[in-house]
Short mmCIF file of C-alpha atoms and ligand atoms in Angstrom, two decimals:
data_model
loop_
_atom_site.label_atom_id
_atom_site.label_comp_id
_atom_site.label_asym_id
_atom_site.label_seq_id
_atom_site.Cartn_x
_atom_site.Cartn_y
_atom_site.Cartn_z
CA UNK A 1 154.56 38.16 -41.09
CA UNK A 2 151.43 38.45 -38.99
CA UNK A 3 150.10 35.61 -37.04
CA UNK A 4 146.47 35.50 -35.17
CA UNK A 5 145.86 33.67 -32.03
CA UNK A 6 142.77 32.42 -31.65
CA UNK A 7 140.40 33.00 -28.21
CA UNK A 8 137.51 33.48 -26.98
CA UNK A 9 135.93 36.36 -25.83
CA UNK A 10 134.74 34.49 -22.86
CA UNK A 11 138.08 32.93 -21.48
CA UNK A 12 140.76 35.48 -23.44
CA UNK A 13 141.38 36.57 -20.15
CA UNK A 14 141.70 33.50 -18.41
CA UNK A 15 144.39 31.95 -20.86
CA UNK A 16 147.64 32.74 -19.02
CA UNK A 17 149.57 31.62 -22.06
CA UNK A 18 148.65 34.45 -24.70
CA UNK A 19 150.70 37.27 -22.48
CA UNK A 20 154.15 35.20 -22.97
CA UNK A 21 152.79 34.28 -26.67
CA UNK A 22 152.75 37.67 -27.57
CA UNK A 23 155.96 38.39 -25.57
CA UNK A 24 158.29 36.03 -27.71
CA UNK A 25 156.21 37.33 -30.70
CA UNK A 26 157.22 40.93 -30.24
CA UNK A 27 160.73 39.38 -29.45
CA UNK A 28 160.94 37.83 -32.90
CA UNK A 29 159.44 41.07 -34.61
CA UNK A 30 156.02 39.42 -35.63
CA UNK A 31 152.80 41.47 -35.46
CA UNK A 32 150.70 38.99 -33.70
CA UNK A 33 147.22 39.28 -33.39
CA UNK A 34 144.70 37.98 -30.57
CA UNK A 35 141.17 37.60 -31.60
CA UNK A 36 137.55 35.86 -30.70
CA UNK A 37 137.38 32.86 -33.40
CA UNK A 38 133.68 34.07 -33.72
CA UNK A 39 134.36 37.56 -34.62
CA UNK A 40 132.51 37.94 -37.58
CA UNK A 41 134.38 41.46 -38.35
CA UNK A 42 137.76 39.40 -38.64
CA UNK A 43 139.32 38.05 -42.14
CA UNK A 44 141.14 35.19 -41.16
CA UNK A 45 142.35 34.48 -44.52
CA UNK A 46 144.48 37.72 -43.72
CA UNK A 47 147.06 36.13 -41.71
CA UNK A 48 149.84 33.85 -42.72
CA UNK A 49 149.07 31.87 -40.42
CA UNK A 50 145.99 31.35 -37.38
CA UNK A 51 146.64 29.35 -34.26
CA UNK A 52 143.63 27.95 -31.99
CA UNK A 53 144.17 28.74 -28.49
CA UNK A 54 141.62 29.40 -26.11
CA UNK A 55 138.12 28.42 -28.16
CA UNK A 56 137.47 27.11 -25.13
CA UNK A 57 133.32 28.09 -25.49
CA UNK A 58 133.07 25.73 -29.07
CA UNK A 59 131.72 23.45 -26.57
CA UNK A 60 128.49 24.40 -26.51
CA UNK A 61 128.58 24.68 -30.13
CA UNK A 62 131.08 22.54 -31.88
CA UNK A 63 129.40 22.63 -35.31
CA UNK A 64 129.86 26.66 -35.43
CA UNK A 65 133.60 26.19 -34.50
CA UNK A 66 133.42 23.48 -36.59
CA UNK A 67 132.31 25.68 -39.62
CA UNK A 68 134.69 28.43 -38.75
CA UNK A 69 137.59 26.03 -38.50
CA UNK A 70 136.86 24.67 -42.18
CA UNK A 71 136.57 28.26 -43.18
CA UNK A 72 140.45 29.45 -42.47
CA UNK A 73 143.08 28.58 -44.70
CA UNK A 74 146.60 28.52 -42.86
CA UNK A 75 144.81 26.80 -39.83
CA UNK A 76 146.70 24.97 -36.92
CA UNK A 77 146.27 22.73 -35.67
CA UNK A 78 144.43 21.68 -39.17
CA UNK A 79 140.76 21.65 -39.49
CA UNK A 80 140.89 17.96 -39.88
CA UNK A 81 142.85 16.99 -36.74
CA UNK A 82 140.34 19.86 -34.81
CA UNK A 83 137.55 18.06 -36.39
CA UNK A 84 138.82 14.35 -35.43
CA UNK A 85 139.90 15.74 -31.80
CA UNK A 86 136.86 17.39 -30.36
CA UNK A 87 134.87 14.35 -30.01
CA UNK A 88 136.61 11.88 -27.82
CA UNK A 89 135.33 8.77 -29.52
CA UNK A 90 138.51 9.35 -31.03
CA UNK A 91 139.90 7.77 -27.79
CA UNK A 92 138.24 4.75 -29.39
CA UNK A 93 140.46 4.60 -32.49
CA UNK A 94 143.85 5.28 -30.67
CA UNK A 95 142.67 2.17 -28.29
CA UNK A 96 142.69 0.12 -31.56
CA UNK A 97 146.06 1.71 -33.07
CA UNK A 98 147.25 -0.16 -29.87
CA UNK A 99 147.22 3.02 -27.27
CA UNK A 100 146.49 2.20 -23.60
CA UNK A 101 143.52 4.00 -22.53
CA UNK A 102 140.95 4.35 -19.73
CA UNK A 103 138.73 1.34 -19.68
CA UNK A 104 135.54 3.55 -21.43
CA UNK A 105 132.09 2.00 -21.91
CA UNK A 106 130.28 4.62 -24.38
CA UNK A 107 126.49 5.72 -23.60
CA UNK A 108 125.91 2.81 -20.83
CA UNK A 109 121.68 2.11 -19.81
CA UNK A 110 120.41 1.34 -17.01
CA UNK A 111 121.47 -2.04 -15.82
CA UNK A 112 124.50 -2.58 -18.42
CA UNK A 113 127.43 -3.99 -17.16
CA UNK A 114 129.65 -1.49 -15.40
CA UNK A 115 131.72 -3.44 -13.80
CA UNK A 116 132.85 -2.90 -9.99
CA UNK A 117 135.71 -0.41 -9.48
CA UNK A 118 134.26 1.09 -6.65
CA UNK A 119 133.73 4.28 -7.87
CA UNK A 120 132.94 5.43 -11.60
CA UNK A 121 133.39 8.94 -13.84
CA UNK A 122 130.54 9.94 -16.30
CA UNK A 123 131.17 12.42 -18.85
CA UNK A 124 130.18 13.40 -22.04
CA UNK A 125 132.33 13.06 -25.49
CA UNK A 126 132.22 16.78 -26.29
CA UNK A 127 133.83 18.86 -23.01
CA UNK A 128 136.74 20.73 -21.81
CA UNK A 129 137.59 22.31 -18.28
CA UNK A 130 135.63 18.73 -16.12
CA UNK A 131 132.16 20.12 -17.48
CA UNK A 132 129.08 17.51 -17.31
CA UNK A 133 131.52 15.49 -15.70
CA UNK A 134 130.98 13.65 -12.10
CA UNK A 135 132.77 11.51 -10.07
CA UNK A 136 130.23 8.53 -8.68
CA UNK A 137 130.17 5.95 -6.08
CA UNK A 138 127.07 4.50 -6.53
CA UNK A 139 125.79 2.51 -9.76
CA UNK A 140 122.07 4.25 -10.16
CA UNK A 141 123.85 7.78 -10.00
CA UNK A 142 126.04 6.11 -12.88
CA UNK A 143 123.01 5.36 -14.79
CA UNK A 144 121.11 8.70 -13.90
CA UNK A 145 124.21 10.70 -15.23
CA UNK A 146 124.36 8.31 -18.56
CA UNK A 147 121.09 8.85 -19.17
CA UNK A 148 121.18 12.39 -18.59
CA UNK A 149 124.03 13.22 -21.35
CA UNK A 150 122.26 10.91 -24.05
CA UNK A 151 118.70 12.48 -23.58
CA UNK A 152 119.96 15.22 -24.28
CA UNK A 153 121.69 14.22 -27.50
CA UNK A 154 125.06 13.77 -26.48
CA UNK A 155 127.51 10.80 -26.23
CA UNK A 156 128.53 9.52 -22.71
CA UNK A 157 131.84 7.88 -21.63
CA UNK A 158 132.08 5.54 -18.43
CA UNK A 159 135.12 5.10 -16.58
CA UNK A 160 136.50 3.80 -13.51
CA UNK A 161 137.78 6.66 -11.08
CA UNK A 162 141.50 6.06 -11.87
CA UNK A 163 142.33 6.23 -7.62
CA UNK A 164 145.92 7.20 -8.62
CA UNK A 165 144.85 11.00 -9.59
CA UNK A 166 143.83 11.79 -6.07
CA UNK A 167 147.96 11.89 -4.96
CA UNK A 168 150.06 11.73 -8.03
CA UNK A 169 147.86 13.60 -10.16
CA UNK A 170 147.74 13.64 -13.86
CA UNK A 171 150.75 14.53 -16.47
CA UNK A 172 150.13 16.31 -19.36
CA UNK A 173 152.96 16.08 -21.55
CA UNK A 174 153.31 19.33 -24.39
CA UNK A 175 154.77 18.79 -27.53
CA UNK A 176 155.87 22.08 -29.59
CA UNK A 177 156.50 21.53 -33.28
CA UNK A 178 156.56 17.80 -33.14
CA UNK A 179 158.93 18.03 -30.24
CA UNK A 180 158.61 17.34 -26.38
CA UNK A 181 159.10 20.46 -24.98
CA UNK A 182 157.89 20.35 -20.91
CA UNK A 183 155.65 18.46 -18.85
CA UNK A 184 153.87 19.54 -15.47
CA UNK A 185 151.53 17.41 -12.63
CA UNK A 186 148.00 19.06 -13.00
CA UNK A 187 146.32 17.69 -9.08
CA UNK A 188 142.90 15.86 -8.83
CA UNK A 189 139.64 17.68 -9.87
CA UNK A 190 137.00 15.64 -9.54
CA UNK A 191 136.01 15.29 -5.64
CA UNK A 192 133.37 12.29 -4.43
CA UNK A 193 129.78 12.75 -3.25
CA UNK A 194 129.59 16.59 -5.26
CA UNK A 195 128.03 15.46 -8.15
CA UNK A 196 128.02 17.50 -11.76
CA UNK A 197 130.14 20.48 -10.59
CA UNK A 198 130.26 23.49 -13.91
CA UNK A 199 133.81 24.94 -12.79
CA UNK A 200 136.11 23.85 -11.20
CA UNK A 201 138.68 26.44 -13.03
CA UNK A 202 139.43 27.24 -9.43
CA UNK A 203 141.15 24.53 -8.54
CA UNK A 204 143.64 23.35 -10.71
CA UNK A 205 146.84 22.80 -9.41
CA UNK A 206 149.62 22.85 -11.60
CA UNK A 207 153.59 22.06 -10.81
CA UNK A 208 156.22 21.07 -13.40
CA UNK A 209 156.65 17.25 -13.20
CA UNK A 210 160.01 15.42 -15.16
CA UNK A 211 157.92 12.17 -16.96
CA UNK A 212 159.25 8.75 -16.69
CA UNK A 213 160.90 6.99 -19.81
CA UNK A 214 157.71 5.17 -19.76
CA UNK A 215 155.14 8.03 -20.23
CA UNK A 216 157.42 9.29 -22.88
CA UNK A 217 156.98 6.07 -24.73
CA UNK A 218 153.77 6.36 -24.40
CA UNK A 219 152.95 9.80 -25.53
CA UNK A 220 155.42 9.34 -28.56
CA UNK A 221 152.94 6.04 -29.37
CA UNK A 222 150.06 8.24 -29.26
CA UNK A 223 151.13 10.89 -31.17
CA UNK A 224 152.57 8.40 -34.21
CA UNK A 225 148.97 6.66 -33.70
CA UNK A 226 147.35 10.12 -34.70
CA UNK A 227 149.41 10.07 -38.48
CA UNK A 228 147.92 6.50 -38.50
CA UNK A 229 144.87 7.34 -37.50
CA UNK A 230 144.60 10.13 -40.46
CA UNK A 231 146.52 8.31 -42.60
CA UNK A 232 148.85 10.87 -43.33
CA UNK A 233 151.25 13.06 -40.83
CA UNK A 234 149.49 15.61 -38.99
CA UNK A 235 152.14 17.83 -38.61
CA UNK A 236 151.10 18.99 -35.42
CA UNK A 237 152.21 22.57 -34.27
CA UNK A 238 151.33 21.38 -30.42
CA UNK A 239 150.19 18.72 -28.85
CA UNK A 240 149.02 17.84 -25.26
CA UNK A 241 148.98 14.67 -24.36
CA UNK A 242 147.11 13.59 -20.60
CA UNK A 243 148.34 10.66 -18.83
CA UNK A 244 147.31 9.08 -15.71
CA UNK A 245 148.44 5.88 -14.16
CA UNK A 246 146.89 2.31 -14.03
CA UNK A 247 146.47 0.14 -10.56
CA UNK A 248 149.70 -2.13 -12.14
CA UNK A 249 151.61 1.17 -12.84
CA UNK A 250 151.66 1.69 -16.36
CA UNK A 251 150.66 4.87 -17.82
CA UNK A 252 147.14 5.12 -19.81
CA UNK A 253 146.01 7.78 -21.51
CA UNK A 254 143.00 10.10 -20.20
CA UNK A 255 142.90 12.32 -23.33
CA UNK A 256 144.95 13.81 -26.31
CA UNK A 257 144.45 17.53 -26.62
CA UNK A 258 145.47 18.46 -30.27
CA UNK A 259 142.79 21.14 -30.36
CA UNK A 260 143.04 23.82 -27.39
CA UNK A 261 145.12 22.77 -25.05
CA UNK A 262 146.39 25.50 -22.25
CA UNK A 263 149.80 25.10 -23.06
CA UNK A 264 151.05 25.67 -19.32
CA UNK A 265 153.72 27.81 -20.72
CA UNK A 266 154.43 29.89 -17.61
CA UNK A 267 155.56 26.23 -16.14
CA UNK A 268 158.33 26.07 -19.49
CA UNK A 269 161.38 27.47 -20.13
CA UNK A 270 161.07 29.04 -23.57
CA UNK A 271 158.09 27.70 -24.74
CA UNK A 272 156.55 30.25 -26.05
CA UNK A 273 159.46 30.99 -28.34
CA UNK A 274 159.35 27.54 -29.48
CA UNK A 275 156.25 27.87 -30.71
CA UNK A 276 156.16 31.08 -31.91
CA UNK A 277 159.58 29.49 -33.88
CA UNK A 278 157.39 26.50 -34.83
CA UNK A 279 154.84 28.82 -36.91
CA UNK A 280 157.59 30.56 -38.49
CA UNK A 281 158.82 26.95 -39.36
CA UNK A 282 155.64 25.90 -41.02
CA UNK A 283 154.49 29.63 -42.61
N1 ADP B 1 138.53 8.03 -15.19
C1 ADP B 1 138.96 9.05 -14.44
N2 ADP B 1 139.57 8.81 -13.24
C2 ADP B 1 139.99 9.83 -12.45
N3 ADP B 1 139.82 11.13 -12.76
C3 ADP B 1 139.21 11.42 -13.92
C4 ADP B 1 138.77 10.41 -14.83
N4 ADP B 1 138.20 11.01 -15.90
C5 ADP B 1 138.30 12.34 -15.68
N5 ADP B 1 138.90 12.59 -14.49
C6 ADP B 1 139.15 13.92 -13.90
O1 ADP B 1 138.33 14.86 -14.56
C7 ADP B 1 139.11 15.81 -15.26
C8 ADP B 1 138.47 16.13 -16.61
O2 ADP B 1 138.38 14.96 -17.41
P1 ADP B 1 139.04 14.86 -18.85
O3 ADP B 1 138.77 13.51 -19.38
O4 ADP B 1 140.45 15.30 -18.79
O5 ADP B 1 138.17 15.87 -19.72
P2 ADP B 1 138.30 17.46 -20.00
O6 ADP B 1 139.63 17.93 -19.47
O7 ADP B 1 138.23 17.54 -21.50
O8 ADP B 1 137.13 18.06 -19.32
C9 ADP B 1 140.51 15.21 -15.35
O9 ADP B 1 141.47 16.24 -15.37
C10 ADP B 1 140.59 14.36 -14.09
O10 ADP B 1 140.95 15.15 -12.95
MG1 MG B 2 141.46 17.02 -19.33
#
């Protein structure tokens, strides 16, 4: 049985799950293998099975990841969810499966209705890691941004700043072979007045956090919405799911992360062997 992880030659180093990957790998006697998705020396079709992991450069050219995704048999999570999840318009169709999500107006002009939350966030469909993204107080910079992303081809999403990240944070709840497996508090990223910041890898904070009955719910609704959303179940060998909390309360999702989600695993206890069990469960 040999497994390959998938990275980037970019971030490889800066994915702190791979180490305890390959730890509970060696510990269950598979050869597991850690390679650049766009290493064209690599046959992917050698492996019983390839997990994406840190891709986290397919960014700036999600129809080459796109292409390589389609290309390797024994892919998870499957080309089709990776395809459906690295656009979030997607948000879109899990708002009208019946998941609460950020109020999101989609590639605003100048002078649409924005409505008045005080402050805004602009960002573009296709990101990871808070790129392109800003934090705004004022409606012309709102515009500016907008119009910035879809000049240059790409979709924008407008939000109000959700004011509950700047002390509780956001939750992003992991699910390992269909199962919730741990959940952590990642802290507030965005910061007012600094405009279109390119990384803030920096500053993450991350703690374990125990989610309420309530964001459970939620994240289980989610997750079912995906099978409806495909129309069939997308057997999902991890999930992330990103909550954040509304003015009344409730939990609303910010995004679901089916495609290369950091895993957080040094903030679990035994996740890596979970999933490392999970791919054994579905080779
Ligand atoms: N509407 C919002 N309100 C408050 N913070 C936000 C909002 N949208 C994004 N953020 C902040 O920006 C970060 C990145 O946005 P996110 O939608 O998670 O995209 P990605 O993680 O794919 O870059 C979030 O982790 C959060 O800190
Ligand atoms: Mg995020």
């Amino acid at each position: 049985m040999t497994i390959a992880f998938a990275t980037s030659t970019a971030f490889r180093t800066f994915d702190e799950d791979l180490p305890l990957i390959q730890a509970a790998a060696d510990q269950r006697g598979i050869d597991a293998a850690i390679l650049s998705w766009d290493d064209p020396d690599v046959d992917w079709s050698a492996f019983d099975a390839v997990v994406v992991r840190s891709c986290w450069d397919y960014i700036e050219r999600r129809g080459a990841f796109l292409d390589w995704a389609r290309s390797v048999p024994r892919l998870h999570n499957s080309r089709e969810v990776i395809e459906w999840n690295t656009d979030k318009v997607y948000l879109r169709q899990l708002e009208a499966a019946g998941i609460p999500i950020i109020e999101t107006r989609w590639d605003i002009a100048a002078g649409d209705d924005i409505g008045s939350p005080g402050e805004w966030v602009v960002k573009p469909t296709v990101s990871a890691g808070s790129k392109d993204t800003a934090r705004w107080r004022a409606a012309e910079d709102v515009y500016a941004h907008s119009a910035q992303l879809t000049a240059a081809g790409r979709t924008s999403m407008t939000q109000p700043y959700i004011s509950s990240v700047d002390d509780e944070g956001e939750t992003a709840m992991l699910f390992i072979g269909g199962v919730f497996s741990h959940a952590i508090r990642k802290g507030q990223l965005l910061e007012p007045g600094e405009g279109v910041v390119q990384d803030r890898a920096g500053r993450e904070t991350i703690d374990p956090r125990t989610p309420s009955s309530a964001q459970r719910d939620i994240a289980q609704a989610a997750l079912a919405a995906v099978d409806t959303v495909l129309g069939h179940p997308a057997d999902l060998l991890y999930a992330r799911v990103d909550l954040v909390t509304d003015a009344d309360g409730s939990p609303i999702v910010i995004e679901l992360e089916l495609t290369e989600p950091s895993l957080f695993l040094p903030h679990s206890d035994g996740g890596a062997l979970r999933l490392v069990d999970a791919v054994l469960a579905r080779s």
